[in-house]
Coordinates of C-alpha atoms in Angstrom, one line a residue:
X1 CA 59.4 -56.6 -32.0
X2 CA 60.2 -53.3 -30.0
X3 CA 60.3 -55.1 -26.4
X4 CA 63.4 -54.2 -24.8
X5 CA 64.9 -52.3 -27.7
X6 CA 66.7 -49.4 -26.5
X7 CA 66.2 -46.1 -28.3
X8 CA 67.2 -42.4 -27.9
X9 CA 65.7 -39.3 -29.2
X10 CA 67.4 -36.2 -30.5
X11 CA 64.9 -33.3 -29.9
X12 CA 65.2 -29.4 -32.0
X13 CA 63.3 -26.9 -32.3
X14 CA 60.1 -25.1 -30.4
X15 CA 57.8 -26.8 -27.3
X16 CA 55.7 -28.4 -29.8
X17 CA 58.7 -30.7 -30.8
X18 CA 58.6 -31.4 -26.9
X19 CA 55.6 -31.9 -26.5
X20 CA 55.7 -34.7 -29.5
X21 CA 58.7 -35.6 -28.4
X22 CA 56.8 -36.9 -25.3
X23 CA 54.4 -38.6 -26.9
X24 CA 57.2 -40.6 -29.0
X25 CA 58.5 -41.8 -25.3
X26 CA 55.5 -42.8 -24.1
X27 CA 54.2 -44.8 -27.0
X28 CA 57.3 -46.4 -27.9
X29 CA 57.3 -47.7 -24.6
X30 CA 53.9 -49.0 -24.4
X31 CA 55.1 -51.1 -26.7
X32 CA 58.3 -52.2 -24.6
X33 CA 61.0 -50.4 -25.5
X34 CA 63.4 -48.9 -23.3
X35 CA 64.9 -45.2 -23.4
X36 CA 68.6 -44.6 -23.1
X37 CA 71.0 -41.7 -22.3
X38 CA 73.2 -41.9 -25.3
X39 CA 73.6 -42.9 -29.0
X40 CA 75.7 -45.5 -28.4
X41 CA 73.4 -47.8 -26.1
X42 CA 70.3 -47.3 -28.3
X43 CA 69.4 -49.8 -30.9
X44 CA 67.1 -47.3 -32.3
X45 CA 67.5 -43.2 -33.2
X46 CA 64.9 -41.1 -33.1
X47 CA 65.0 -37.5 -34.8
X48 CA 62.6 -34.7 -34.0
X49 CA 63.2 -32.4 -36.0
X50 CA 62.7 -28.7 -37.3
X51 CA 63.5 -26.6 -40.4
X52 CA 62.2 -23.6 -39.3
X53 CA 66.5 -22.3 -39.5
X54 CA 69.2 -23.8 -42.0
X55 CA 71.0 -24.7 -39.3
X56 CA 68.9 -27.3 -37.9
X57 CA 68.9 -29.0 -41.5
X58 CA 73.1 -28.9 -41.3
X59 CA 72.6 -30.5 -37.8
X60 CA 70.2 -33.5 -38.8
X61 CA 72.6 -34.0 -41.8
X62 CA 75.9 -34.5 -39.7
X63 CA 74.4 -36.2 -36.4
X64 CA 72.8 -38.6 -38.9
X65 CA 75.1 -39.6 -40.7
X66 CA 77.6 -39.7 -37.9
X67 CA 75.8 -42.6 -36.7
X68 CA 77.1 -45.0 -39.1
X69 CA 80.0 -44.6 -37.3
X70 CA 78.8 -45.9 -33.9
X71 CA 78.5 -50.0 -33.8
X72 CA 75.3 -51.3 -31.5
X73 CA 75.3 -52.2 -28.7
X74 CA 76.9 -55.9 -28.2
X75 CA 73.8 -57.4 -27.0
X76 CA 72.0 -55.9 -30.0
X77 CA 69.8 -58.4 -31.6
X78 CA 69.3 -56.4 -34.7
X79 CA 71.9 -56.5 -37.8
X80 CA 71.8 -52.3 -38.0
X81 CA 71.0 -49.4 -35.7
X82 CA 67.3 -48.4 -36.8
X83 CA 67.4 -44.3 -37.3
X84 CA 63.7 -42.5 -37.7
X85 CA 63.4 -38.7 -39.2
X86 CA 60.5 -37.3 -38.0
X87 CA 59.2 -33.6 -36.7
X88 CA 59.1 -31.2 -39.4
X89 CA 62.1 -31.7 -41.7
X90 CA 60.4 -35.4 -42.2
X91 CA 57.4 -33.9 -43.0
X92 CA 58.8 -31.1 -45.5
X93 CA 61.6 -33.6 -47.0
X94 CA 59.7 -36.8 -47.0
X95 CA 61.6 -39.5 -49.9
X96 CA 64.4 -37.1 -50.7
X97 CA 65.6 -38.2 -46.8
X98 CA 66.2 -41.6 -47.6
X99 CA 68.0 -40.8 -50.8
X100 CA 70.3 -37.6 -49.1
X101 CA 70.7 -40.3 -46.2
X102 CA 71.4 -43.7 -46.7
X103 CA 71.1 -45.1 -43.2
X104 CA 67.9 -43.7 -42.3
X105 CA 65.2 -46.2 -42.3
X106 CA 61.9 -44.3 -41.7
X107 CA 60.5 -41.1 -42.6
X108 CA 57.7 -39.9 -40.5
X109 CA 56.0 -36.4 -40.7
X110 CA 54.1 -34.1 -38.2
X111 CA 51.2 -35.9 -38.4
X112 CA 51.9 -39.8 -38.3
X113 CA 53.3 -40.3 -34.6
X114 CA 50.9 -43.0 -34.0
X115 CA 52.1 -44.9 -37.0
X116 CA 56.1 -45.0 -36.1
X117 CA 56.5 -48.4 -34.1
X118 CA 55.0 -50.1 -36.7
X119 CA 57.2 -48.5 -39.2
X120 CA 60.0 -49.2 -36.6
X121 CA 58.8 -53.0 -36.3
X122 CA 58.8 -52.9 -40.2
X123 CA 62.3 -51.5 -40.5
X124 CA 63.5 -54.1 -38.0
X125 CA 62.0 -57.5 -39.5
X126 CA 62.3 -56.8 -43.2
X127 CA 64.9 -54.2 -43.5
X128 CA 62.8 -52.1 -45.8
X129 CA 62.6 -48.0 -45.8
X130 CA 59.5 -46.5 -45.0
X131 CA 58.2 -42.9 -45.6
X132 CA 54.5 -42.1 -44.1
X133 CA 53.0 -38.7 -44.0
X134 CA 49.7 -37.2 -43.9
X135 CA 49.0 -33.0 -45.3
X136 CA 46.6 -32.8 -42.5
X137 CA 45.9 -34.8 -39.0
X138 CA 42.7 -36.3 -38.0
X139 CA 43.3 -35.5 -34.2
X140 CA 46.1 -34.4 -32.0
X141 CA 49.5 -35.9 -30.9
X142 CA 47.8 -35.5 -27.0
X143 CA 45.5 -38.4 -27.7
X144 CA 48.7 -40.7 -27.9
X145 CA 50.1 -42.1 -24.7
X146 CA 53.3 -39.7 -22.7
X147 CA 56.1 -39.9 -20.6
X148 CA 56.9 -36.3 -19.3
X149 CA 59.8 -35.2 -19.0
X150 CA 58.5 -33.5 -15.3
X151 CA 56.3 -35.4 -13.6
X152 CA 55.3 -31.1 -12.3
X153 CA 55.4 -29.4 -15.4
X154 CA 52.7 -30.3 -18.6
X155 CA 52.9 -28.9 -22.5
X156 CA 49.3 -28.9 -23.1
X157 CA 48.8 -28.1 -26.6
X158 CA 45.5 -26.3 -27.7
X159 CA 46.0 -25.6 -31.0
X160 CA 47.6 -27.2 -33.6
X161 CA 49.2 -25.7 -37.4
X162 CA 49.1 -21.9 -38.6
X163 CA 47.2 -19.7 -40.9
X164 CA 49.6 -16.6 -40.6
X165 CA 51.4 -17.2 -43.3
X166 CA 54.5 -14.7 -42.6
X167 CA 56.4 -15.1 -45.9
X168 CA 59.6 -16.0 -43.8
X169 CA 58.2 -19.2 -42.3
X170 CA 58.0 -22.6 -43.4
X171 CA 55.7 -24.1 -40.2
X172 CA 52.3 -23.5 -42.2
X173 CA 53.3 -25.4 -44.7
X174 CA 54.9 -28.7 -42.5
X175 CA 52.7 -28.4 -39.5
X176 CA 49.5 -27.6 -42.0
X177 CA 46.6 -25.3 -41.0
X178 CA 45.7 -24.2 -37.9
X179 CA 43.3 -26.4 -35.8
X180 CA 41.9 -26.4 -32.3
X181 CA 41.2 -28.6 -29.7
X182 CA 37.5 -28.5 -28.0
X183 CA 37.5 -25.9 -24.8
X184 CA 36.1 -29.1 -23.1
X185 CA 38.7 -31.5 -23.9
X186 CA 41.7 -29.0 -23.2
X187 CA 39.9 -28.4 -19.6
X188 CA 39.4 -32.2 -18.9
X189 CA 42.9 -33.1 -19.7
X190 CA 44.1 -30.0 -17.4
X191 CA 41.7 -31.0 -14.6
X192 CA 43.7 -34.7 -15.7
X193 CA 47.2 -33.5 -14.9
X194 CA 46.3 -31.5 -11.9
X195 CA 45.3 -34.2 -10.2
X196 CA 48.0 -36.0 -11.0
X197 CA 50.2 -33.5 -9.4
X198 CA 51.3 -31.1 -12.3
X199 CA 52.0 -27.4 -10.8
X200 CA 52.4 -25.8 -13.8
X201 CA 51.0 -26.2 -17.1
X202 CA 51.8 -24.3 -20.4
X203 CA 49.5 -23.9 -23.2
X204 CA 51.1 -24.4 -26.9
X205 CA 50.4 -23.6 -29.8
X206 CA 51.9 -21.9 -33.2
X207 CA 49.5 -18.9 -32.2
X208 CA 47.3 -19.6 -29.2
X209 CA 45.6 -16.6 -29.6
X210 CA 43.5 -17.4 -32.4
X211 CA 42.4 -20.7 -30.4
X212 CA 39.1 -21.6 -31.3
X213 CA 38.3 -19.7 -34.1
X214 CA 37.9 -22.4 -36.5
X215 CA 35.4 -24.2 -34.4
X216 CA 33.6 -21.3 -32.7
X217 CA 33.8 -18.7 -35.7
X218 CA 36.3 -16.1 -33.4
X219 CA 38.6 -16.9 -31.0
X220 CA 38.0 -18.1 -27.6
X221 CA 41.5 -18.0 -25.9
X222 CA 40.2 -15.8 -22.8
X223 CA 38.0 -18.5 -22.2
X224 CA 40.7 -21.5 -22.2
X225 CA 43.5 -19.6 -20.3
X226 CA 40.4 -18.6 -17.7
X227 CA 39.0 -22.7 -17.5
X228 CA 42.7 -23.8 -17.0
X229 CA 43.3 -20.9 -14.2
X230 CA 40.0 -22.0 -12.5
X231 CA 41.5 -25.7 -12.2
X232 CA 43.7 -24.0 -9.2
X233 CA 47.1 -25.5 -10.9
X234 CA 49.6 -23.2 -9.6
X235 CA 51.3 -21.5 -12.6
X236 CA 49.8 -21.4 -16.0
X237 CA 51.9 -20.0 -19.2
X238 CA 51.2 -20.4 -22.6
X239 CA 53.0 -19.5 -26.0
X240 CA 53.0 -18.9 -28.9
X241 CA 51.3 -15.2 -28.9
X242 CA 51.0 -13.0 -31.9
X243 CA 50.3 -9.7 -31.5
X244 CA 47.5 -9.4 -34.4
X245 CA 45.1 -11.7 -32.4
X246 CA 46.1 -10.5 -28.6
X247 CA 42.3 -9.4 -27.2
X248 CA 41.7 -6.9 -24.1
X249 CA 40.2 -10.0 -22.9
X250 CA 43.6 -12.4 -22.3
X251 CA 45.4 -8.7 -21.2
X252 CA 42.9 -8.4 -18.6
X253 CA 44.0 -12.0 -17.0
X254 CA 47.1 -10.9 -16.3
X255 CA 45.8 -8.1 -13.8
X256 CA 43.0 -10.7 -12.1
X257 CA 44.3 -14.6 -11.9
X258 CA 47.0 -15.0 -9.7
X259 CA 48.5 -18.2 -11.1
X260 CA 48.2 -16.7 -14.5
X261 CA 52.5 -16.0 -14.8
X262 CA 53.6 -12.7 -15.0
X263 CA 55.6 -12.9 -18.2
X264 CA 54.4 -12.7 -21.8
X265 CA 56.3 -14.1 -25.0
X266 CA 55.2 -11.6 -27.7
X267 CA 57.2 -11.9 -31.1
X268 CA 57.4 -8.6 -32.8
X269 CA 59.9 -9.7 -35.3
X270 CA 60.6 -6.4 -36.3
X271 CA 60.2 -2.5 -35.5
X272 CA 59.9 -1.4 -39.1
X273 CA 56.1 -1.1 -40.5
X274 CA 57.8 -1.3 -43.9
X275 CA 59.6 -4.6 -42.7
X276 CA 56.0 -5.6 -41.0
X277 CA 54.4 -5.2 -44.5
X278 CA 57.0 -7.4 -46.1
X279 CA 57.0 -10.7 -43.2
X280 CA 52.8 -10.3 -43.6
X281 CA 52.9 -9.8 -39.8
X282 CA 49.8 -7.6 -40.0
X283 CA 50.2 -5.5 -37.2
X284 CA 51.8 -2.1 -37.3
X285 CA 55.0 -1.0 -34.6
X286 CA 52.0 1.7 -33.2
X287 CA 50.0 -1.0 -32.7
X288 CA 52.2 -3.4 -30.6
X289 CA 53.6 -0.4 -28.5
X290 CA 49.9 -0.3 -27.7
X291 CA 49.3 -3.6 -26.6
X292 CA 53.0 -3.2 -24.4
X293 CA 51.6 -0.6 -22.6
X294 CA 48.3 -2.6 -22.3
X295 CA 49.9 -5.5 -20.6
X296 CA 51.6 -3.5 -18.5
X297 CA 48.2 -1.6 -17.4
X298 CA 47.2 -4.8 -16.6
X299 CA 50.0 -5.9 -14.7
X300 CA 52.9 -3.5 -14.1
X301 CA 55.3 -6.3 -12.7
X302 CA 55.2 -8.7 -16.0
X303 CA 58.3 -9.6 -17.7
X304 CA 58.4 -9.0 -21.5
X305 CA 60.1 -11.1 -24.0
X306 CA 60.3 -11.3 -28.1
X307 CA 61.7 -12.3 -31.2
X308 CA 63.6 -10.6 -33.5
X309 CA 64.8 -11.6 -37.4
X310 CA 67.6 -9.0 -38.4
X311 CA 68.7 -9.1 -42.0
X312 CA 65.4 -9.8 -43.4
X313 CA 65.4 -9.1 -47.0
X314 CA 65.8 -5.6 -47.8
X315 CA 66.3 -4.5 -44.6
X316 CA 68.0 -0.8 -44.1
X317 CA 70.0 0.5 -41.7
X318 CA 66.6 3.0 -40.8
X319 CA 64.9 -0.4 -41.0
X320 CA 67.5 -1.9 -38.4
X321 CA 67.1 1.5 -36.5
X322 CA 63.6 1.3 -35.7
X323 CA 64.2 -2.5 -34.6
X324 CA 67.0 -1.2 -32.1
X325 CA 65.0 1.7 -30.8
X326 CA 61.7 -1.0 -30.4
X327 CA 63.7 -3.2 -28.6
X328 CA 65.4 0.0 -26.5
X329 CA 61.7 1.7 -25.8
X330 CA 60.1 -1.4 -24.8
X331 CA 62.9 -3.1 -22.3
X332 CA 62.2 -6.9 -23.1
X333 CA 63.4 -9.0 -19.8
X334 CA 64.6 -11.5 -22.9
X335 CA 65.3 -11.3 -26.9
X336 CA 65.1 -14.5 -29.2
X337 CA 67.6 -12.7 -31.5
X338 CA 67.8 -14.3 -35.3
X339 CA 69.9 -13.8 -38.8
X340 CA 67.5 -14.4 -41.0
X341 CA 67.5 -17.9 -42.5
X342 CA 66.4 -18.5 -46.2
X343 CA 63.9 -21.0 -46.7
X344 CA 62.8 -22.0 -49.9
X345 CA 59.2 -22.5 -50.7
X346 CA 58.5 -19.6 -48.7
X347 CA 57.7 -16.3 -50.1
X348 CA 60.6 -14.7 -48.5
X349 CA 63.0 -16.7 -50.1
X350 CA 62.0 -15.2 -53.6
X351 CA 62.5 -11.9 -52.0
X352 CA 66.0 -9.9 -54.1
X353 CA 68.4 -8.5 -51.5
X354 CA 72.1 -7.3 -51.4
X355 CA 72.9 -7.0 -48.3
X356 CA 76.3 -7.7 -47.2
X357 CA 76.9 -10.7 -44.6
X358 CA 79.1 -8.4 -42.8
X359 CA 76.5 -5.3 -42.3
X360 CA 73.8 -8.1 -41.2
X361 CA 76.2 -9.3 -38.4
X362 CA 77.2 -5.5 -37.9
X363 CA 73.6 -4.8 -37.0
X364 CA 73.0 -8.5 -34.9
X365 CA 75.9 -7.8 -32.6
X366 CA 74.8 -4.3 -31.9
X367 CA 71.1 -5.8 -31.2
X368 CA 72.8 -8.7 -28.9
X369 CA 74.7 -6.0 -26.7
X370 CA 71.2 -4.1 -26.0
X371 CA 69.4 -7.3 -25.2
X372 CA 72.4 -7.7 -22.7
X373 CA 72.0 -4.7 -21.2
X374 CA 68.1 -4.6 -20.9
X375 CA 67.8 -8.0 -19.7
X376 CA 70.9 -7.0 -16.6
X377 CA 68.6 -3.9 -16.0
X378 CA 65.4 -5.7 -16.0
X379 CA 66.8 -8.5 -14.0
X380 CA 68.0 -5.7 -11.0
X381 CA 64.3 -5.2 -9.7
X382 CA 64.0 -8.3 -8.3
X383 CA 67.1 -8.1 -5.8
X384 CA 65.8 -7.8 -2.5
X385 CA 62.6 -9.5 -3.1
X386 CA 61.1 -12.5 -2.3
X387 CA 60.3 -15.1 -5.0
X388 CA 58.2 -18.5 -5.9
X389 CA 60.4 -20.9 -7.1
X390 CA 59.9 -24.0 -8.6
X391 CA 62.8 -26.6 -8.2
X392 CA 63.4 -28.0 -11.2
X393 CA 67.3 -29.9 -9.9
X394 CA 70.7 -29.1 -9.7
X395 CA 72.8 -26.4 -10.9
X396 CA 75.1 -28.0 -13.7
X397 CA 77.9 -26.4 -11.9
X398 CA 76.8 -27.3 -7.9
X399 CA 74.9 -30.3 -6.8
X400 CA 74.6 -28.3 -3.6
X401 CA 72.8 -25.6 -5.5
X402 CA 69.5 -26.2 -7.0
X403 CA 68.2 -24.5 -10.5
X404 CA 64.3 -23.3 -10.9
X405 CA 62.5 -20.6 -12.6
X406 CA 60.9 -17.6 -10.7
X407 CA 57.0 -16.7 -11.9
X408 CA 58.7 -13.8 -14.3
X409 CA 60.8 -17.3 -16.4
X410 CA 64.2 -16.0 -15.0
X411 CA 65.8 -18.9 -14.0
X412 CA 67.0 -18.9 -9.8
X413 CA 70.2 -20.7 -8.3
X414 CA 70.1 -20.9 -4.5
X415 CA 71.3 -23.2 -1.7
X416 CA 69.7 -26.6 -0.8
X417 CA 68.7 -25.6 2.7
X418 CA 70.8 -27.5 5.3
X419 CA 69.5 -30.6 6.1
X420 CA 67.6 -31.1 3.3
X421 CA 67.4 -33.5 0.5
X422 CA 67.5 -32.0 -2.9
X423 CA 65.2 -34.6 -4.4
X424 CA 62.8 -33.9 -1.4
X425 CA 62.3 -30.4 -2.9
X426 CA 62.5 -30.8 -6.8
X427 CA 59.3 -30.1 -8.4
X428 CA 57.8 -28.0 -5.1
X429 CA 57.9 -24.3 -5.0
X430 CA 60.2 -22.7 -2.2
X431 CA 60.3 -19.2 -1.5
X432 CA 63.8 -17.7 -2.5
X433 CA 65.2 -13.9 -1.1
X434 CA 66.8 -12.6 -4.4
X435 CA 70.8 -11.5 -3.2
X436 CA 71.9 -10.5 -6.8
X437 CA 70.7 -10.4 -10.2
X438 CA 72.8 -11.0 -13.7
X439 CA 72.2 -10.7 -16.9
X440 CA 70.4 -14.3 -17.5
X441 CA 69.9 -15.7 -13.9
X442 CA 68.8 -14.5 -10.2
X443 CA 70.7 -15.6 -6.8
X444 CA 69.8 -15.9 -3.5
X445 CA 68.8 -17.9 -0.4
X446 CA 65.7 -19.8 0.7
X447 CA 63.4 -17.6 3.0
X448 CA 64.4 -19.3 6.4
X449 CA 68.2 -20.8 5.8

């Protein structure tokens, strides 16, 4: 019933949603169906969605019901387009989808991937609406079949779920609690995509530093980042990090395995230890400055980023202060900067505050213009130098310049050599002499042009 059905997938959120994203591909397809560029050619819509921000629920709610707008395709054997809710907003909403929506035909949560083309097949033979989710998955989204979107790049997920609890988030309670893969099958499917060519693989999770501590009684993420370095893939990154369960052991990595990437993703969310207290972050601003100047013991060339949630309930301008001066002290290559977004079931959305819209925006804009200026300066040490790049395609401005990302994630624009195809070099690494350096991108020219 799916072979040669055309589908296309609209992907939020964080890796994971890639990652499953993938998977949805590649399964789909096992069964026949085809993938298109656009709404309009796809007989089937797939949503992966998250609700970690309001405004990814306002997005699902206009592109979906958008769609009754679009007819199918003329060859289109079906009497409606088929449109599938999945990722975590399926999971959270579940039933109240189909009624806020009336031309979404299945519901599918963060744990039932394997089950959506037969509630697609369902949807397309009877016409009924189908909701199926699970509170908890009996294995991982990895064991289903993929279609990456790099044939050189890999999500490989280690852990799934999260037992932080910070009172702002809602993933704990749509992804469910945190659980691991084996060390042995996270090293045989790297060893997997190494041989089949992948150059650099990056390790997922909610919080990969607390890998392994649900099967091994403490966690054990030194050991997987090390067994995935010792596969001799070229790069290896991994994310999520938070700073409560970041060990001396993964710090020390970054000073001894060379294809271990120089940049760290470490979400401090705030600089206030009163703030701290109140997301349940359970680390104090002392005690990341200490694991900053750790890292950068351990390798003085890594590239820093974070997050950062301004207008958190209750927050004071000596709250926002010590945020700013975090931010300013630290000199982050990169800043996920957020307005805090309500979201109810959490605790955080209980939480009284006052604040004014306009003094939270104040406060965001002033944060935004010091990420500008640390990322420029950050960015300036690298002109002159030469780089590993990997080709990842054109510029969207140039076909005849080609976009990558250096080892510190800053993304590089350079010349296709002369007399050279682009699509002879996408997905190798090329050495690249950095010319100049802006705030969010590096120029130069391929070592030999």
């Amino acid at each position: 019933m799916l072979a040669n059905k055309t589908f296309y997938l609209f992907i939020y959120g964080c890796q994971m949603n890639e990652h499953d994203a993938e998977r949805i591909v590649g399964l789909l397809e096992t069964y026949g169906a085809m993938r298109v560029d656009s709404v309009e050619a796809a007989e089937i819509v797939v949503f992966v969605t998250c609700c970690v921000r309001e405004a990814a629920d306002i997005r699902l709610m206009g592109q979906a019901a958008s769609i009754k707008n679009i007819p199918l395709p003329a060859d289109s054997t079906l009497n409606k387009r088929i449109v599938a809710v999945g990722g975590c907003i399926g999971q959270r909403d579940g039933l109240e989808l189909l009624e806020k929506l009336d031309n979404v035909d299945v519901v599918f949560g963060t744990h039932t991937i394997d089950q959506l083309p037969g509630l697609l097949i369902k949807a397309a033979s009877d016409h009924s609406r189908s909701v199926s989710l699970l509170e908890e998955s009996a294995g991982f989204a990895s064991d289903l079949p993929s279609h990456r979107k790099h044939t050189w790049a890999a999500w490989l997920p280690i852990t799934t779920g999260c037992d932080n609890f910070c009172t702002y988030c809602i993933v704990p309670y749509v992804r469910g609690r945190e659980k691991s893969r084996t060390l042995e099958d996270v090293l045989d499917e790297a060893s997997l995509l190494v041989s089949e060519g992948v150059k650099e693989i990056t390790l997922l999770g909610q919080n990969v530093n607390s890998y392994g501590r649900d099967l091994y009684g403490s966690p054990q993420f030194a050991k997987v980042l090390k067994g995935v370095c010792d596969t001799g893939v070229d790069r290896v990154r991994f994310a999520t990090s938070h700073p409560k369960d970041l060990t001396d052991e993964v710090i020390a990595l970054f000073g001894t395995e060379a294809n271990l990437m120089p940049y760290l993703h470490l979400p401090a969310q705030s600089g206030s230890n009163r703030i701290l207290r109140e997301m349940n972050r359970r680390y104090t601003r002392e005690a990341y400055l200490d694991l900053v100047r750790k890292v950068r013991q351990a390798n003085p060339d890594i590239s820093l980023s974070t997050d950062i949630i301004v207008g958190f309930p209750g927050e004071t301008e000596e709250d926002f202060q010590q945020t700013y001066n975090l931010v300013k002290e630290v000199g982050y290559s990169q800043v996920f900067t957020f307005i805090y977004s309500k979201r109810e079931g959490t605790p955080a959305a209980e939480m009284p505050d006052d604040t004014p819209r306009e003094v939270i925006q104040d406060r965001f804009d002033r944060l935004v213009a010091l990420v500008q200026e640390n990322a420029y300066q950050q960015n300036q040490r690298f002109v002159g130098r030469w780089l590993d790049v990997l080709v990842e395609g054109p510029s969207k401005r140039d076909p005849r310049v080609f976009t990558g990302h250096s080892p510190h994630n800053v993304t590089v624009h350079a010349k296709v050599p002369s007399g050279v195809a682009l699509e002879d070099i996408v997905g190798t690494m090329v050495q690249v002499r950095i010319d100049e350096a802006k705030t969010w991108y590096l120029t130069g020219e391929v070592v030999g042009e």
